[in-house]
mmCIF file of C-alpha atoms in Angstrom:
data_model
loop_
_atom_site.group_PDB
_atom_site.id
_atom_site.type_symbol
_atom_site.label_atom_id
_atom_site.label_comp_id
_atom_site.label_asym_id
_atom_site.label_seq_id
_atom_site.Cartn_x
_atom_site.Cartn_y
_atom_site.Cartn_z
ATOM 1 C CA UNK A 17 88.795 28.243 44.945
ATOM 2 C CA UNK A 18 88.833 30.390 42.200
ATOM 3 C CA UNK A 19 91.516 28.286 40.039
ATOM 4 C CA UNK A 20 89.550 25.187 41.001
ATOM 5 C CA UNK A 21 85.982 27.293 39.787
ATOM 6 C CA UNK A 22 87.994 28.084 36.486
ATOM 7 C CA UNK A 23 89.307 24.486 35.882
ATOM 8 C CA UNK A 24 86.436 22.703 36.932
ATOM 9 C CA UNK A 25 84.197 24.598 35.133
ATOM 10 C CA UNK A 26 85.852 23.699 32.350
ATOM 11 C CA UNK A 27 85.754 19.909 32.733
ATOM 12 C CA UNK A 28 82.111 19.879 33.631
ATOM 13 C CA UNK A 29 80.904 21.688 30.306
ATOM 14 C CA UNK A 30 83.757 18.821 28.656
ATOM 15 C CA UNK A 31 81.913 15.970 30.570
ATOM 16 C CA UNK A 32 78.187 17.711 29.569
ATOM 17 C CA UNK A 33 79.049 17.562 26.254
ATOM 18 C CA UNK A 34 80.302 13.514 26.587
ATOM 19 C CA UNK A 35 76.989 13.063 28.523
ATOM 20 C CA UNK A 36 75.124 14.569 26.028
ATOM 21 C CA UNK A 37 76.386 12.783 23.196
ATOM 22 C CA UNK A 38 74.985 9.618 24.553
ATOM 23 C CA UNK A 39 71.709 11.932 25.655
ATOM 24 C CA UNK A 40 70.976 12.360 21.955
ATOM 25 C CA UNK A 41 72.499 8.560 20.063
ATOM 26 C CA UNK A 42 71.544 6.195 22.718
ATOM 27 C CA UNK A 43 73.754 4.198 25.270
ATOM 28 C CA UNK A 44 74.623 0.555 26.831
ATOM 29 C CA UNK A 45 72.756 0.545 30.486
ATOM 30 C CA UNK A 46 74.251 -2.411 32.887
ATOM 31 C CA UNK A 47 73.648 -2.578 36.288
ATOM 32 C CA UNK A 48 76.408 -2.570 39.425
ATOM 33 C CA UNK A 49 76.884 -4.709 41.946
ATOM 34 C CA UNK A 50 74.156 -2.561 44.067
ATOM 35 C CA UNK A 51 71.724 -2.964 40.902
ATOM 36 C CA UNK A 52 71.578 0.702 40.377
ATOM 37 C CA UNK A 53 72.435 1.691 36.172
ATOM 38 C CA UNK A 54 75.287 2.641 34.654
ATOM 39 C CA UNK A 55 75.940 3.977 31.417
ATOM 40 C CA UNK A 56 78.952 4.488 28.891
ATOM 41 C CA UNK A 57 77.939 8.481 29.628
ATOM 42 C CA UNK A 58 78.871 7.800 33.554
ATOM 43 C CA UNK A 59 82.320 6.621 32.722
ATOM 44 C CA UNK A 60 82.876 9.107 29.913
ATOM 45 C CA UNK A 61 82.162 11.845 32.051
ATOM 46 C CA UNK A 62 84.268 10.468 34.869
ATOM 47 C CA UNK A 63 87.331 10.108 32.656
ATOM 48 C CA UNK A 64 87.275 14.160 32.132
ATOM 49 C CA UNK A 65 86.552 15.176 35.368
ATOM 50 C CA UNK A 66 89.835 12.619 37.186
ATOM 51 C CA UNK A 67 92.276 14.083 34.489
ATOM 52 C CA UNK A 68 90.884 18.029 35.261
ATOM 53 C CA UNK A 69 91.105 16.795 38.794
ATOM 54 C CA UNK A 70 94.655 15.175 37.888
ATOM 55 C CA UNK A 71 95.826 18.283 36.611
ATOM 56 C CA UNK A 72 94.649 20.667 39.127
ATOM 57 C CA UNK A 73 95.830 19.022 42.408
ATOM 58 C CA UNK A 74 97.981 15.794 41.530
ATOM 59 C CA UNK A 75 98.539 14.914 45.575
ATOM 60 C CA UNK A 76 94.719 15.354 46.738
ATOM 61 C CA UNK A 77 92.369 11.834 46.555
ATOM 62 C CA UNK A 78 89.860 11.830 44.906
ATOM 63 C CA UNK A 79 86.577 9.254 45.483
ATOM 64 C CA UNK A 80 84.571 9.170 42.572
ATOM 65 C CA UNK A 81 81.287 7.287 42.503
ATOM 66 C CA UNK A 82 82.472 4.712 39.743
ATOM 67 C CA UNK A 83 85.724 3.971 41.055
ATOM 68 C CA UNK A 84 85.303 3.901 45.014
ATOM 69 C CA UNK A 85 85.689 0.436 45.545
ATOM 70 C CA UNK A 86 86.701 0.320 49.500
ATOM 71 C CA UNK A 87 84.451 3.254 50.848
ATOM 72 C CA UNK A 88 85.500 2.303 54.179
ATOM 73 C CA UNK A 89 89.428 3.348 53.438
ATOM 74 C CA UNK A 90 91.131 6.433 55.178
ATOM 75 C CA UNK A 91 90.687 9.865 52.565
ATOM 76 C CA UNK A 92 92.337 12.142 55.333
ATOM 77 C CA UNK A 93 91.850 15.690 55.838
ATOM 78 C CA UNK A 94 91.301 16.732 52.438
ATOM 79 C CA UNK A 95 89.496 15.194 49.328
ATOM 80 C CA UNK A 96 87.770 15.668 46.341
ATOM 81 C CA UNK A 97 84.070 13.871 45.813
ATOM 82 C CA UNK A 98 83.042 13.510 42.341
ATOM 83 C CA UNK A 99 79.275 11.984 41.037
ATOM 84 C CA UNK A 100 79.854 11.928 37.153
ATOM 85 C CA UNK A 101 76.301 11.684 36.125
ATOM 86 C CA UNK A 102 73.989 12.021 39.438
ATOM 87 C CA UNK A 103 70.480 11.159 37.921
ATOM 88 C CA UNK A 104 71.683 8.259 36.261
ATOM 89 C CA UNK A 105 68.003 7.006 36.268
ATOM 90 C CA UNK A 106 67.065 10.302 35.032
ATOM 91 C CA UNK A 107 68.937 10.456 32.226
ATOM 92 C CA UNK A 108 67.930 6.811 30.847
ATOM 93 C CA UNK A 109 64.253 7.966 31.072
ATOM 94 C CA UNK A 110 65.776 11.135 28.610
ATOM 95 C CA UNK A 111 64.425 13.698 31.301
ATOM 96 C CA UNK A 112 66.495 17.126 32.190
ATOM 97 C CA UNK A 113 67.619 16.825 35.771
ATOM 98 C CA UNK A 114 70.587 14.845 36.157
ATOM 99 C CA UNK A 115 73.761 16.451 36.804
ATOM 100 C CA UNK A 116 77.798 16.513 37.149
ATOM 101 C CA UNK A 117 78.602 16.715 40.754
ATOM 102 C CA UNK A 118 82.344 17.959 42.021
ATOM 103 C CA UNK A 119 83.114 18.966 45.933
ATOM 104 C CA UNK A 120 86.051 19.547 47.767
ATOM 105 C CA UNK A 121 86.258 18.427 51.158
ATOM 106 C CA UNK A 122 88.276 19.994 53.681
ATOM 107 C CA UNK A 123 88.182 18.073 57.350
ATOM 108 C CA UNK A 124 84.604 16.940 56.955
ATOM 109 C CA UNK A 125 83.262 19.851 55.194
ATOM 110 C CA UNK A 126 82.268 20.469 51.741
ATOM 111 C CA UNK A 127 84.562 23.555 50.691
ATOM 112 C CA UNK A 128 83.897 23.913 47.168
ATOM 113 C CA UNK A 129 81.156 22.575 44.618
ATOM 114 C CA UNK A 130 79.962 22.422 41.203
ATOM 115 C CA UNK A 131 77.062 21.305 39.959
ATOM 116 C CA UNK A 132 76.426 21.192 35.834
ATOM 117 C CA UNK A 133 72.940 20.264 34.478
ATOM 118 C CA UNK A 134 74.139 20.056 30.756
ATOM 119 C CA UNK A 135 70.679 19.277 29.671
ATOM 120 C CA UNK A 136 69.609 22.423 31.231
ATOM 121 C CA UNK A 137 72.815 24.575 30.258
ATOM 122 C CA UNK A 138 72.873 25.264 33.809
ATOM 123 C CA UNK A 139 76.016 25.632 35.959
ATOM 124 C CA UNK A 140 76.093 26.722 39.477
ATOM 125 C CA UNK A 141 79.750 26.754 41.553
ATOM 126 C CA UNK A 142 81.384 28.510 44.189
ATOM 127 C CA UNK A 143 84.412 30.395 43.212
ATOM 128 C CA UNK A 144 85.109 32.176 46.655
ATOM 129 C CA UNK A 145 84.387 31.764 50.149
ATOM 130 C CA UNK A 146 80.907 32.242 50.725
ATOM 131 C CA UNK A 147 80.127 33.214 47.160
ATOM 132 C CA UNK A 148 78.163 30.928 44.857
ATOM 133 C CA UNK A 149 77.322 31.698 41.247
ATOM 134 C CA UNK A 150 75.463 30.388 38.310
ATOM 135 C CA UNK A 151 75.547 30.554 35.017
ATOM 136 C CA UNK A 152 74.234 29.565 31.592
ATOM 137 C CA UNK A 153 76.916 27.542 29.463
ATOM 138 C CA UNK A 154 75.779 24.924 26.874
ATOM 139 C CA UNK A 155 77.776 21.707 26.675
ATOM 140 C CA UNK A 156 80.669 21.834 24.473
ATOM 141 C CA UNK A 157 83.723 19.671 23.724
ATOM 142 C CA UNK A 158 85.338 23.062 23.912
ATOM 143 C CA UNK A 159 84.872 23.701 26.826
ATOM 144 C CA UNK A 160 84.149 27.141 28.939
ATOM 145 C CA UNK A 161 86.062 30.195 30.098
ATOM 146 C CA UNK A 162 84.394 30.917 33.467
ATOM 147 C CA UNK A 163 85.864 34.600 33.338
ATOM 148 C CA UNK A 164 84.136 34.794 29.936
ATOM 149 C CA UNK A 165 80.367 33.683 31.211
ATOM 150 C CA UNK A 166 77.958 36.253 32.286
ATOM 151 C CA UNK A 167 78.156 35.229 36.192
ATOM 152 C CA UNK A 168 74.783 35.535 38.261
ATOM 153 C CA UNK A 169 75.054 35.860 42.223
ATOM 154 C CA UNK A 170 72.836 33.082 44.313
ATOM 155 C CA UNK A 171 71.207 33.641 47.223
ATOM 156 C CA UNK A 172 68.689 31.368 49.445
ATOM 157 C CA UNK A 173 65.497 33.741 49.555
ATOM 158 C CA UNK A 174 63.581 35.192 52.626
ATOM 159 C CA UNK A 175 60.240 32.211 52.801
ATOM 160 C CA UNK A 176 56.645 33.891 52.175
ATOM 161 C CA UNK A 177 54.637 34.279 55.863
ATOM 162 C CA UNK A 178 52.010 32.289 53.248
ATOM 163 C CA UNK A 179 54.317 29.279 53.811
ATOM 164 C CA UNK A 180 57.348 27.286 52.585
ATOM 165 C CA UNK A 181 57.836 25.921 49.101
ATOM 166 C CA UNK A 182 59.659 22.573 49.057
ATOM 167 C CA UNK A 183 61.529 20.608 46.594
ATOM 168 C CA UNK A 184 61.553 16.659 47.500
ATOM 169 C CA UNK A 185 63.039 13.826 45.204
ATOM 170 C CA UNK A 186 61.142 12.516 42.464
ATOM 171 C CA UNK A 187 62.786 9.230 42.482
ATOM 172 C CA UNK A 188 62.881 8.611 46.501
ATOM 173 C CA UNK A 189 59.628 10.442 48.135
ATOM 174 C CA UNK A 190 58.844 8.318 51.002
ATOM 175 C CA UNK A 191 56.834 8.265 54.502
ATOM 176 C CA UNK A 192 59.764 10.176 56.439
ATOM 177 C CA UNK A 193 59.640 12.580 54.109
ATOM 178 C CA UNK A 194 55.632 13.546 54.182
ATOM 179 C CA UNK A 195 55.906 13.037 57.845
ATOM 180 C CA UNK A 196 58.286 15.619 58.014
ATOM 181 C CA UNK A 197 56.713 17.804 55.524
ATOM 182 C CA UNK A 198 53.275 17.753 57.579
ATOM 183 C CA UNK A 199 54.766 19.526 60.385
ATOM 184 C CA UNK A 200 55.742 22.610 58.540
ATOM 185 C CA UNK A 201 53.482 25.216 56.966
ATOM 186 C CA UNK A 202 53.948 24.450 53.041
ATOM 187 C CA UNK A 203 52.602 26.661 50.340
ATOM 188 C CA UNK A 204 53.430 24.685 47.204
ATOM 189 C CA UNK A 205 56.504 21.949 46.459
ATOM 190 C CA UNK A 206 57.975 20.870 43.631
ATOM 191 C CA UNK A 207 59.904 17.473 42.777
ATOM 192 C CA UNK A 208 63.228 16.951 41.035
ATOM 193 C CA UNK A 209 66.132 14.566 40.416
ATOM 194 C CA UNK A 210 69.808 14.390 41.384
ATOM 195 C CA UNK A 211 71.530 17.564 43.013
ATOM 196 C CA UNK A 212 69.411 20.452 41.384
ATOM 197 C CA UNK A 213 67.043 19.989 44.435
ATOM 198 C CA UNK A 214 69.667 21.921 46.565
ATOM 199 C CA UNK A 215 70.103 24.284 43.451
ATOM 200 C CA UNK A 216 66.276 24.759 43.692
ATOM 201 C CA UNK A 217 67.178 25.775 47.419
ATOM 202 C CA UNK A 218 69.824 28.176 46.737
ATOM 203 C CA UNK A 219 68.539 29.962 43.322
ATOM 204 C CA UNK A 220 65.469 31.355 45.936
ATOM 205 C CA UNK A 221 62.868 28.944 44.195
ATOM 206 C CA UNK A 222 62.524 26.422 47.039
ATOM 207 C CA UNK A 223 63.051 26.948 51.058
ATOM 208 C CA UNK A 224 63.767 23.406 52.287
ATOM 209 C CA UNK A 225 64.493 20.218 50.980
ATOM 210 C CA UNK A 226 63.868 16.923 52.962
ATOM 211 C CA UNK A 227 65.877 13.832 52.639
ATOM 212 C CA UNK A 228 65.429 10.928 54.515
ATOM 213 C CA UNK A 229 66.377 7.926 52.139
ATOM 214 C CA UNK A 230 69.728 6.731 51.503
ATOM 215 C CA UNK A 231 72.605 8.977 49.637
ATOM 216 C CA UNK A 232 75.823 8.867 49.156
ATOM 217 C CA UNK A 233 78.568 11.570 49.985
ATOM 218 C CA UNK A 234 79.226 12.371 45.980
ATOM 219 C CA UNK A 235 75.235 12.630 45.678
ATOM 220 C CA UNK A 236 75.231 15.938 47.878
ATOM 221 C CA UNK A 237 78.671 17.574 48.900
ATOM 222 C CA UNK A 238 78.489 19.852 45.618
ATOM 223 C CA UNK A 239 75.123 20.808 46.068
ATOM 224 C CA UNK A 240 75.085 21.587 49.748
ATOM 225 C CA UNK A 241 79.035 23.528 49.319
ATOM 226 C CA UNK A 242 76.766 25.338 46.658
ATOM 227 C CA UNK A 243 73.649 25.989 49.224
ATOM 228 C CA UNK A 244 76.038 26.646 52.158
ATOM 229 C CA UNK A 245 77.788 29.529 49.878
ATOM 230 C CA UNK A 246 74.452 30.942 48.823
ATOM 231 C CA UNK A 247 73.207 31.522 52.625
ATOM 232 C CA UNK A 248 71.569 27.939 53.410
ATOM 233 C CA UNK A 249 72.428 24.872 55.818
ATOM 234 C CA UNK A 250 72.148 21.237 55.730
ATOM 235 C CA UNK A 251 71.709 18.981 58.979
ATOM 236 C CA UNK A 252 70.934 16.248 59.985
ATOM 237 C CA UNK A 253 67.912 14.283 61.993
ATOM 238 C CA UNK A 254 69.530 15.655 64.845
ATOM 239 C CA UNK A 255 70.030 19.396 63.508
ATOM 240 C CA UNK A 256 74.110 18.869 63.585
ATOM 241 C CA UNK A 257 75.765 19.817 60.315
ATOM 242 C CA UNK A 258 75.992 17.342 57.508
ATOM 243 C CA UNK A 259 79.702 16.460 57.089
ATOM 244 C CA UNK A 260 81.712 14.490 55.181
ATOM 245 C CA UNK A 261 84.156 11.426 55.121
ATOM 246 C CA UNK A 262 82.022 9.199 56.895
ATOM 247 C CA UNK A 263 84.180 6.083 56.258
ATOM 248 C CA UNK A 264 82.866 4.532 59.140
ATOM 249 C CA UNK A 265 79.313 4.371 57.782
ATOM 250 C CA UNK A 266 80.770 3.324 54.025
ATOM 251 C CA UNK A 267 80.273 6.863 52.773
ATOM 252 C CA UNK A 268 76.981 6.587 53.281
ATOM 253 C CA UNK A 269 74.767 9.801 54.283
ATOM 254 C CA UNK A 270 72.862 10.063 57.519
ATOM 255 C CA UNK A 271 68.882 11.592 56.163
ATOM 256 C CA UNK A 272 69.549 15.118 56.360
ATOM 257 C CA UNK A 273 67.400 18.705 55.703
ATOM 258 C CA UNK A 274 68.641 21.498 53.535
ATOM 259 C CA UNK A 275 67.143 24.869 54.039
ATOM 260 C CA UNK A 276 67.227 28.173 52.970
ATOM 261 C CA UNK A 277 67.333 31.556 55.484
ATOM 262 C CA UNK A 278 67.584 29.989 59.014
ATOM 263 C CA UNK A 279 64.088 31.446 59.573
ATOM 264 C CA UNK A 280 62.935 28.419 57.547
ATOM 265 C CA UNK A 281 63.357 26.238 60.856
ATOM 266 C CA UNK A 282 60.798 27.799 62.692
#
């Protein structure tokens, strides 16, 4: 993981600085098939993260959100998930929190992640097993040297006995979700887009996230192999561990719950 964390890293500050090209001069918005945007930054970015991908491990598939056209096809035992530009709708509306997602998955479970918010200069991957690390790179075209960045250790915090701080979607906040929420002792929450809402989790500024809408598999695998690494879990309704390579369900995610320290639950 540590070749991948050096590589990838790489790519993603590549594909930040692509994304934030078209941040800054403006960009062509169509819509898919599904009516959700897409944007000349979602297919430059995806163009540097398949040839990084290319380069570092030629036989593994990879499903990218802009290219998976037959989500319901066999990916075997191992795979990489890629989300070019998660917070597309975030980053028409010129806000901060949209993000380049990368995961490895390794029979059903997400291995290894990055997640990049170039907007925010903020990177957060998992170069070992059971490690996860952030750090503070601006975009470039350049690219980074992860062995040259000043690395920061992440780990899910212990919640206050005052209560739980939660981070929901700002895009997707629905019934489920404040159902859910009511149940639990919460001291404050906070709202954000794409996959820094399990970043929020695993930096020790949030303790749970809900979410209860639709995602896809590229929306979350680098975010919760980030959490995971950092001391956190993800599950679903039924408490069982989120996994990956659901072809039968089109690659579509069950609603799931990431928390912090285990002690969250009760």
């Amino acid at each position: 993981m540590a070749l991948a964390a050096t590589l990838l890293t790489d790519a993603a500050v590549r594909a930040g600085a692509a994304i934030m090209r078209y941040y800054r001069e403006g960009t062509k918005v169509e819509l898919k098939a599904d009516q959700s945007p897409i944007t000349q930054a979602d297919k430059a970015s995806e163009a540097i993260v398949l040839e990084a991908l290319h380069r570092l491990a030629p036989d593994v598939p990879v499903v990218s959100e802009e290219i998976a056209t037959d989500r319901t096809a066999p990916l075997g035992s191992r795979f990489f998930l890629v989300d070019p530009l998660d917070g597309t709708k975030e980053f028409i509306q010129k806000r901060s929190d949209f993000t380049v997602n990368i995961a490895l998955v390794e029979d059903g479970i997400a291995r290894f992640g990055l997640v990049y918010a170039p907007a925010r200069s903020l990177l957060a991957t998992t170069p070992a097993s059971g490690k996860a690390i952030e750090v503070t790179v601006e975009p470039s075209e350049r690219g980074a040297d992860l062995a040259a960045l000043d690395c920061r250790t992440l780990h899910v915090r212990t919640p206050s006995p005052d209560g739980l701080v939660a981070v929901v979607s700002r895009s997707h906040l629905d019934p489920a979700t404040e159902s859910f929420l009511a149940k639990l002792k919460i001291a404050g929450r906070s709202d954000a887009g794409s996959a820094l809402k399990f970043l929020e989790v695993a930096r020790g500024l949030a303790d749970v996230y809900p979410r209860f809408g639709p995602t896809m598999e590229w929306d979350t695998a680098a975010g919760h192999a980030v959490l995971v690494a950092a001391g956190g879990t993800v599950v679903d309704a039924e408490g069982k561990p989120l996994r990956y390579g659901k072809t039968e369900t089109g690659l579509l995610n069950p609603g799931f719950v990431a928390w912090g320290q285990k002690a969250a639950v009760a």
